[in-house]
Short mmCIF file of C-alpha atoms in Angstrom, two decimals:
data_model
loop_
_atom_site.label_atom_id
_atom_site.label_comp_id
_atom_site.label_asym_id
_atom_site.label_seq_id
_atom_site.Cartn_x
_atom_site.Cartn_y
_atom_site.Cartn_z
CA MET A 5 0.00 0.00 0.00
CA PRO A 6 1.52 3.38 -0.95
CA ARG A 7 2.45 5.79 1.79
CA GLY A 8 -0.59 7.70 2.98
CA THR A 9 -3.00 4.97 1.93
CA LEU A 10 -5.49 4.11 4.60
CA ALA A 11 -6.81 0.63 5.18
CA THR A 12 -10.21 0.69 3.54
CA PRO A 13 -13.10 -1.33 4.89
CA HIS A 14 -14.76 -3.61 2.39
CA VAL A 15 -16.70 -1.24 0.15
CA THR A 16 -19.38 -2.65 -2.14
CA THR A 17 -21.43 0.39 -3.17
CA ALA A 18 -20.89 3.95 -4.33
CA ALA A 19 -22.66 5.18 -1.19
CA GLU A 20 -20.24 3.30 1.08
CA ALA A 21 -17.27 4.61 -0.91
CA ARG A 22 -18.54 8.20 -0.70
CA GLU A 23 -19.09 7.93 3.05
CA TYR A 24 -15.63 6.46 3.58
CA ALA A 25 -13.92 9.13 1.44
CA ARG A 26 -15.78 11.96 3.19
CA SER A 27 -14.98 10.58 6.64
CA MET A 28 -11.28 10.29 5.80
CA VAL A 29 -11.15 13.91 4.63
CA ARG A 30 -12.91 15.11 7.77
CA GLN A 31 -10.90 12.90 10.15
CA ARG A 32 -7.46 12.97 8.54
CA TRP A 33 -7.07 15.77 5.96
CA ASP A 34 -8.84 18.50 7.91
CA THR A 35 -6.88 19.86 10.86
CA ALA A 36 -7.39 22.60 13.42
CA SER A 37 -5.83 25.07 10.97
CA ARG A 38 -7.06 23.61 7.65
CA THR A 39 -10.49 22.51 6.45
CA ALA A 40 -11.25 21.31 2.94
CA ARG A 41 -13.52 23.55 0.90
CA GLU A 42 -16.98 22.02 0.72
CA GLU A 43 -17.11 22.43 -3.08
CA ASP A 44 -13.91 20.36 -3.36
CA VAL A 45 -15.40 17.65 -1.13
CA VAL A 46 -18.50 17.62 -3.37
CA ASP A 47 -16.21 17.17 -6.41
CA LEU A 48 -14.43 14.33 -4.61
CA LEU A 49 -17.72 12.58 -3.86
CA LEU A 50 -18.83 12.93 -7.48
CA VAL A 51 -15.57 11.37 -8.72
CA VAL A 52 -15.88 8.56 -6.16
CA SER A 53 -19.45 7.88 -7.29
CA GLU A 54 -18.54 7.80 -10.97
CA LEU A 55 -15.48 5.58 -10.55
CA VAL A 56 -17.17 3.07 -8.26
CA THR A 57 -20.38 2.98 -10.30
CA ASN A 58 -18.36 2.44 -13.50
CA ALA A 59 -16.48 -0.43 -11.86
CA ILE A 60 -19.75 -2.05 -10.80
CA ARG A 61 -21.65 -1.45 -14.06
CA HIS A 62 -18.91 -1.73 -16.70
CA GLY A 63 -15.90 -3.32 -14.96
CA ASP A 64 -17.34 -6.70 -14.02
CA GLY A 65 -17.62 -5.61 -10.40
CA LEU A 66 -15.74 -3.59 -7.83
CA ALA A 67 -12.67 -5.51 -6.65
CA ALA A 68 -11.29 -2.93 -4.20
CA PHE A 69 -11.39 0.75 -3.26
CA GLU A 70 -8.50 2.69 -1.71
CA VAL A 71 -8.09 6.22 -0.39
CA ALA A 72 -4.71 7.90 0.10
CA LEU A 73 -4.53 11.38 1.56
CA THR A 74 -1.88 13.76 0.24
CA PRO A 75 -1.10 17.39 1.04
CA ASP A 76 -2.74 18.25 -2.31
CA GLY A 77 -5.91 16.21 -1.93
CA VAL A 78 -7.16 12.66 -2.15
CA ARG A 79 -5.76 9.90 -4.32
CA LEU A 80 -8.36 7.27 -5.15
CA ALA A 81 -7.67 3.80 -6.51
CA VAL A 82 -10.61 1.79 -7.82
CA HIS A 83 -9.91 -1.80 -8.82
CA ASP A 84 -12.31 -3.73 -11.04
CA ASN A 85 -12.38 -7.12 -12.74
CA SER A 86 -12.40 -6.07 -16.40
CA ASP A 87 -9.37 -5.66 -18.65
CA ASP A 88 -11.31 -3.25 -20.90
CA ILE A 89 -10.17 0.36 -20.81
CA PRO A 90 -12.94 2.85 -21.60
CA ASP A 91 -12.58 4.48 -25.03
CA VAL A 92 -13.11 7.93 -23.51
CA ALA A 93 -10.68 7.44 -20.62
CA TYR A 94 -8.12 9.86 -22.01
CA GLY A 95 -10.59 12.08 -23.82
CA SER A 96 -11.06 15.82 -23.70
CA GLY A 97 -13.67 15.87 -20.95
CA ALA A 98 -16.32 17.16 -23.35
CA LEU A 99 -19.83 16.24 -22.29
CA PRO A 100 -21.96 14.24 -24.75
CA VAL A 101 -23.84 16.35 -27.28
CA SER A 102 -27.08 14.42 -26.87
CA HIS A 103 -28.52 12.63 -23.86
CA HIS A 104 -28.58 8.84 -24.07
CA GLY A 105 -28.82 8.15 -20.35
CA ASN A 106 -25.08 7.68 -19.88
CA GLY A 107 -21.71 8.92 -21.06
CA TYR A 108 -21.33 11.74 -18.52
CA GLY A 109 -19.14 9.95 -15.96
CA TRP A 110 -15.76 9.98 -17.68
CA PRO A 111 -16.00 13.59 -18.82
CA LEU A 112 -16.76 14.58 -15.22
CA ILE A 113 -13.85 12.53 -13.90
CA ILE A 114 -11.52 14.14 -16.46
CA ARG A 115 -12.72 17.62 -15.50
CA LEU A 116 -12.53 17.14 -11.72
CA ALA A 117 -9.53 14.83 -11.20
CA ARG A 118 -5.83 15.02 -12.03
CA GLU A 119 -3.13 12.42 -12.64
CA ILE A 120 -5.53 9.85 -14.09
CA VAL A 121 -3.74 6.52 -14.49
CA ILE A 122 -5.16 3.21 -15.67
CA ASP A 123 -3.09 0.08 -15.04
CA ARG A 124 -3.92 -3.50 -15.87
CA ARG A 125 -3.61 -5.76 -12.85
CA GLY A 126 -1.46 -8.88 -13.06
CA GLY A 127 -4.26 -11.25 -12.11
CA GLY A 128 -6.76 -9.60 -14.45
CA GLY A 129 -8.79 -6.47 -14.24
CA LYS A 130 -7.53 -2.93 -13.92
CA THR A 131 -6.92 -0.16 -11.44
CA ILE A 132 -7.96 3.41 -12.11
CA SER A 133 -6.25 5.93 -9.87
CA VAL A 134 -6.83 9.64 -9.77
CA LEU A 135 -5.94 12.61 -7.62
CA VAL A 136 -8.82 14.85 -6.60
CA PRO A 137 -7.40 18.19 -5.45
CA LEU A 138 -8.51 19.73 -2.17
CA ARG A 139 -8.06 23.35 -1.19
CA ALA A 140 -8.30 24.72 2.30
CA THR A 141 -11.04 27.20 3.11
CA PRO A 142 -9.69 30.75 3.25
#
């Protein structure tokens, strides 16, 4: 586990992942002299939701979820069971022109996260890791 990674309880839903990520920010990133901006926490929760939901819906299931706190924000690692890499993973972040009920997740992830990396796992599946920046309230 990389430095700063916290042992994550078994997470099976986007709601559990969001709650865990929020609690780690509040318990471990926030300090007496620094509190994460609420709008950045909302962005974090949106990215968590999209990554975990994509793993469940398109990645043959969520294999693991990790949170690592950094001075710059939160690094997420979402492991799934599919070797397929989404076509739009390294896209521009443009939202779909017409609404088909899906296709908004990756553009949102690209717009809100940094350092997006997709690695195939040795035993099958892939890991998507991103950094979601956090800023302290003024």
